[in-house]
PDB file of C-alpha atoms in Angstrom:
ATOM      1  CA  UNK A   1     -22.445 -83.024  -0.106  1.00  0.00           C
ATOM      2  CA  UNK A   2     -23.760 -84.917  -3.064  1.00  0.00           C
ATOM      3  CA  UNK A   3     -21.752 -87.385  -3.903  1.00  0.00           C
ATOM      4  CA  UNK A   4     -22.229 -85.566  -7.963  1.00  0.00           C
ATOM      5  CA  UNK A   5     -20.257 -82.858  -6.200  1.00  0.00           C
ATOM      6  CA  UNK A   6     -16.923 -84.325  -6.331  1.00  0.00           C
ATOM      7  CA  UNK A   7     -15.353 -84.453 -10.006  1.00  0.00           C
ATOM      8  CA  UNK A   8     -12.548 -86.131 -11.300  1.00  0.00           C
ATOM      9  CA  UNK A   9      -9.819 -82.753 -12.518  1.00  0.00           C
ATOM     10  CA  UNK A  10      -8.845 -83.936 -15.454  1.00  0.00           C
ATOM     11  CA  UNK A  11     -12.749 -84.503 -16.707  1.00  0.00           C
ATOM     12  CA  UNK A  12     -13.151 -80.920 -15.019  1.00  0.00           C
ATOM     13  CA  UNK A  13     -10.397 -79.176 -17.437  1.00  0.00           C
ATOM     14  CA  UNK A  14     -11.337 -81.758 -20.398  1.00  0.00           C
ATOM     15  CA  UNK A  15     -15.000 -80.236 -20.283  1.00  0.00           C
ATOM     16  CA  UNK A  16     -13.733 -76.668 -20.646  1.00  0.00           C
ATOM     17  CA  UNK A  17     -12.276 -77.573 -24.144  1.00  0.00           C
ATOM     18  CA  UNK A  18     -13.901 -73.171 -25.666  1.00  0.00           C
ATOM     19  CA  UNK A  19     -10.630 -72.017 -22.989  1.00  0.00           C
ATOM     20  CA  UNK A  20      -7.968 -70.599 -24.227  1.00  0.00           C
ATOM     21  CA  UNK A  21      -4.865 -72.894 -23.512  1.00  0.00           C
ATOM     22  CA  UNK A  22      -3.777 -70.097 -20.900  1.00  0.00           C
ATOM     23  CA  UNK A  23      -6.678 -70.535 -19.294  1.00  0.00           C
ATOM     24  CA  UNK A  24      -6.536 -74.635 -19.147  1.00  0.00           C
ATOM     25  CA  UNK A  25      -2.296 -74.028 -17.678  1.00  0.00           C
ATOM     26  CA  UNK A  26      -4.058 -72.196 -14.633  1.00  0.00           C
ATOM     27  CA  UNK A  27      -6.547 -74.941 -13.885  1.00  0.00           C
ATOM     28  CA  UNK A  28      -4.036 -78.097 -13.854  1.00  0.00           C
ATOM     29  CA  UNK A  29      -2.028 -75.947 -11.505  1.00  0.00           C
ATOM     30  CA  UNK A  30      -5.301 -75.841  -8.976  1.00  0.00           C
ATOM     31  CA  UNK A  31      -5.159 -78.405  -6.171  1.00  0.00           C
ATOM     32  CA  UNK A  32      -9.230 -80.627  -5.396  1.00  0.00           C
ATOM     33  CA  UNK A  33      -9.834 -78.107  -2.904  1.00  0.00           C
ATOM     34  CA  UNK A  34      -9.928 -75.001  -5.094  1.00  0.00           C
ATOM     35  CA  UNK A  35     -11.535 -76.856  -8.018  1.00  0.00           C
ATOM     36  CA  UNK A  36     -14.246 -77.881  -5.559  1.00  0.00           C
ATOM     37  CA  UNK A  37     -14.739 -74.425  -3.899  1.00  0.00           C
ATOM     38  CA  UNK A  38     -15.064 -73.076  -8.169  1.00  0.00           C
ATOM     39  CA  UNK A  39     -17.708 -75.947  -8.385  1.00  0.00           C
ATOM     40  CA  UNK A  40     -19.416 -74.801  -5.017  1.00  0.00           C
ATOM     41  CA  UNK A  41     -19.329 -70.728  -5.926  1.00  0.00           C
ATOM     42  CA  UNK A  42     -20.914 -71.613  -9.653  1.00  0.00           C
ATOM     43  CA  UNK A  43     -23.592 -73.912  -8.747  1.00  0.00           C
ATOM     44  CA  UNK A  44     -24.728 -71.709  -5.305  1.00  0.00           C
ATOM     45  CA  UNK A  45     -24.754 -68.637  -8.676  1.00  0.00           C
ATOM     46  CA  UNK A  46     -27.005 -70.640 -10.263  1.00  0.00           C
ATOM     47  CA  UNK A  47     -29.152 -71.216  -7.032  1.00  0.00           C
ATOM     48  CA  UNK A  48     -29.808 -68.316  -6.086  1.00  0.00           C
ATOM     49  CA  UNK A  49     -30.557 -67.007  -9.574  1.00  0.00           C
ATOM     50  CA  UNK A  50     -33.356 -69.771 -10.191  1.00  0.00           C
ATOM     51  CA  UNK A  51     -34.648 -68.967  -6.694  1.00  0.00           C
ATOM     52  CA  UNK A  52     -34.636 -65.174  -7.911  1.00  0.00           C
ATOM     53  CA  UNK A  53     -36.327 -65.415 -10.804  1.00  0.00           C
ATOM     54  CA  UNK A  54     -38.721 -68.764 -10.150  1.00  0.00           C
ATOM     55  CA  UNK A  55     -41.185 -69.534 -12.621  1.00  0.00           C
ATOM     56  CA  UNK A  56     -40.686 -65.844 -14.352  1.00  0.00           C
ATOM     57  CA  UNK A  57     -38.922 -67.076 -17.684  1.00  0.00           C
ATOM     58  CA  UNK A  58     -41.058 -70.133 -17.995  1.00  0.00           C
ATOM     59  CA  UNK A  59     -42.551 -70.535 -21.432  1.00  0.00           C
ATOM     60  CA  UNK A  60     -41.073 -67.341 -22.445  1.00  0.00           C
ATOM     61  CA  UNK A  61     -38.327 -66.476 -25.405  1.00  0.00           C
ATOM     62  CA  UNK A  62     -35.192 -65.615 -23.216  1.00  0.00           C
ATOM     63  CA  UNK A  63     -31.896 -64.353 -24.298  1.00  0.00           C
ATOM     64  CA  UNK A  64     -28.408 -64.757 -22.422  1.00  0.00           C
ATOM     65  CA  UNK A  65     -26.442 -61.871 -22.807  1.00  0.00           C
ATOM     66  CA  UNK A  66     -22.719 -61.997 -22.119  1.00  0.00           C
ATOM     67  CA  UNK A  67     -22.600 -66.219 -21.627  1.00  0.00           C
ATOM     68  CA  UNK A  68     -20.955 -68.783 -22.664  1.00  0.00           C
ATOM     69  CA  UNK A  69     -20.813 -72.852 -22.907  1.00  0.00           C
ATOM     70  CA  UNK A  70     -20.485 -73.520 -19.072  1.00  0.00           C
ATOM     71  CA  UNK A  71     -21.858 -73.790 -15.443  1.00  0.00           C
ATOM     72  CA  UNK A  72     -24.789 -71.638 -17.119  1.00  0.00           C
ATOM     73  CA  UNK A  73     -25.722 -73.657 -19.854  1.00  0.00           C
ATOM     74  CA  UNK A  74     -25.508 -76.851 -18.286  1.00  0.00           C
ATOM     75  CA  UNK A  75     -27.028 -75.825 -15.083  1.00  0.00           C
ATOM     76  CA  UNK A  76     -29.134 -72.572 -15.165  1.00  0.00           C
ATOM     77  CA  UNK A  77     -30.660 -72.168 -18.184  1.00  0.00           C
ATOM     78  CA  UNK A  78     -32.042 -76.009 -19.015  1.00  0.00           C
ATOM     79  CA  UNK A  79     -34.121 -75.629 -15.199  1.00  0.00           C
ATOM     80  CA  UNK A  80     -35.884 -71.929 -16.624  1.00  0.00           C
ATOM     81  CA  UNK A  81     -38.313 -73.283 -18.545  1.00  0.00           C
ATOM     82  CA  UNK A  82     -38.187 -71.097 -21.400  1.00  0.00           C
ATOM     83  CA  UNK A  83     -39.693 -72.131 -24.524  1.00  0.00           C
ATOM     84  CA  UNK A  84     -36.622 -70.580 -26.370  1.00  0.00           C
ATOM     85  CA  UNK A  85     -33.248 -69.694 -25.735  1.00  0.00           C
ATOM     86  CA  UNK A  86     -30.765 -67.230 -27.661  1.00  0.00           C
ATOM     87  CA  UNK A  87     -27.850 -67.376 -26.335  1.00  0.00           C
ATOM     88  CA  UNK A  88     -25.348 -64.111 -26.619  1.00  0.00           C
ATOM     89  CA  UNK A  89     -21.552 -63.348 -26.267  1.00  0.00           C
ATOM     90  CA  UNK A  90     -19.698 -60.574 -27.716  1.00  0.00           C
ATOM     91  CA  UNK A  91     -16.935 -63.565 -29.218  1.00  0.00           C
ATOM     92  CA  UNK A  92     -17.898 -66.596 -31.065  1.00  0.00           C
ATOM     93  CA  UNK A  93     -17.822 -69.983 -29.202  1.00  0.00           C
ATOM     94  CA  UNK A  94     -19.505 -73.458 -29.298  1.00  0.00           C
ATOM     95  CA  UNK A  95     -23.255 -73.225 -28.427  1.00  0.00           C
ATOM     96  CA  UNK A  96     -23.657 -69.290 -28.990  1.00  0.00           C
ATOM     97  CA  UNK A  97     -26.626 -68.358 -31.098  1.00  0.00           C
ATOM     98  CA  UNK A  98     -25.629 -64.947 -30.994  1.00  0.00           C
ATOM     99  CA  UNK A  99     -22.425 -63.111 -31.754  1.00  0.00           C
ATOM    100  CA  UNK A 100     -22.910 -59.380 -30.823  1.00  0.00           C
ATOM    101  CA  UNK A 101     -21.807 -56.549 -28.006  1.00  0.00           C
ATOM    102  CA  UNK A 102     -24.589 -56.936 -25.001  1.00  0.00           C
ATOM    103  CA  UNK A 103     -24.996 -52.365 -25.592  1.00  0.00           C
ATOM    104  CA  UNK A 104     -25.892 -53.154 -29.030  1.00  0.00           C
ATOM    105  CA  UNK A 105     -28.100 -56.310 -29.756  1.00  0.00           C
ATOM    106  CA  UNK A 106     -28.732 -56.359 -33.450  1.00  0.00           C
ATOM    107  CA  UNK A 107     -32.215 -57.394 -32.487  1.00  0.00           C
ATOM    108  CA  UNK A 108     -35.662 -55.115 -32.779  1.00  0.00           C
ATOM    109  CA  UNK A 109     -37.005 -54.096 -29.228  1.00  0.00           C
ATOM    110  CA  UNK A 110     -38.833 -56.262 -27.100  1.00  0.00           C
ATOM    111  CA  UNK A 111     -37.740 -59.581 -28.907  1.00  0.00           C
ATOM    112  CA  UNK A 112     -37.508 -60.936 -25.772  1.00  0.00           C
ATOM    113  CA  UNK A 113     -39.659 -61.764 -23.035  1.00  0.00           C
ATOM    114  CA  UNK A 114     -37.056 -62.447 -20.398  1.00  0.00           C
ATOM    115  CA  UNK A 115     -33.012 -61.566 -19.969  1.00  0.00           C
ATOM    116  CA  UNK A 116     -30.740 -63.202 -17.884  1.00  0.00           C
ATOM    117  CA  UNK A 117     -27.140 -61.931 -17.825  1.00  0.00           C
ATOM    118  CA  UNK A 118     -24.963 -64.012 -15.012  1.00  0.00           C
ATOM    119  CA  UNK A 119     -21.649 -64.342 -16.735  1.00  0.00           C
ATOM    120  CA  UNK A 120     -21.823 -60.922 -17.663  1.00  0.00           C
ATOM    121  CA  UNK A 121     -22.236 -58.236 -14.809  1.00  0.00           C
ATOM    122  CA  UNK A 122     -18.998 -59.222 -13.440  1.00  0.00           C
ATOM    123  CA  UNK A 123     -17.475 -58.232 -16.569  1.00  0.00           C
ATOM    124  CA  UNK A 124     -18.899 -54.777 -16.654  1.00  0.00           C
TER     125      UNK A 124
END
């Protein structure tokens, strides 16, 4: 496993400042193995998305529907090579460009060339 795969638990929790205090309390009780499993799971999901998307988003205007400042923003979106990325979520948090319900986005049809919703599907 790559050296950078392993991270410090306290820094991991701190990096999720935007989470609610309840979520942070839950994560404080997780052991290293559970945290490493979560890291692995999210990195594999990102890699799978990258493998599927390939070069399709390169140079395109992309909207990430249902995102949050998390794995997608830090590890997936920068790798896609999109010319512009708009981050949407239903609630405001740091890094969100467009606060709106995914079913009623206040944008014109065909405003984006590419749509990704890696953090949305499990909530519908």
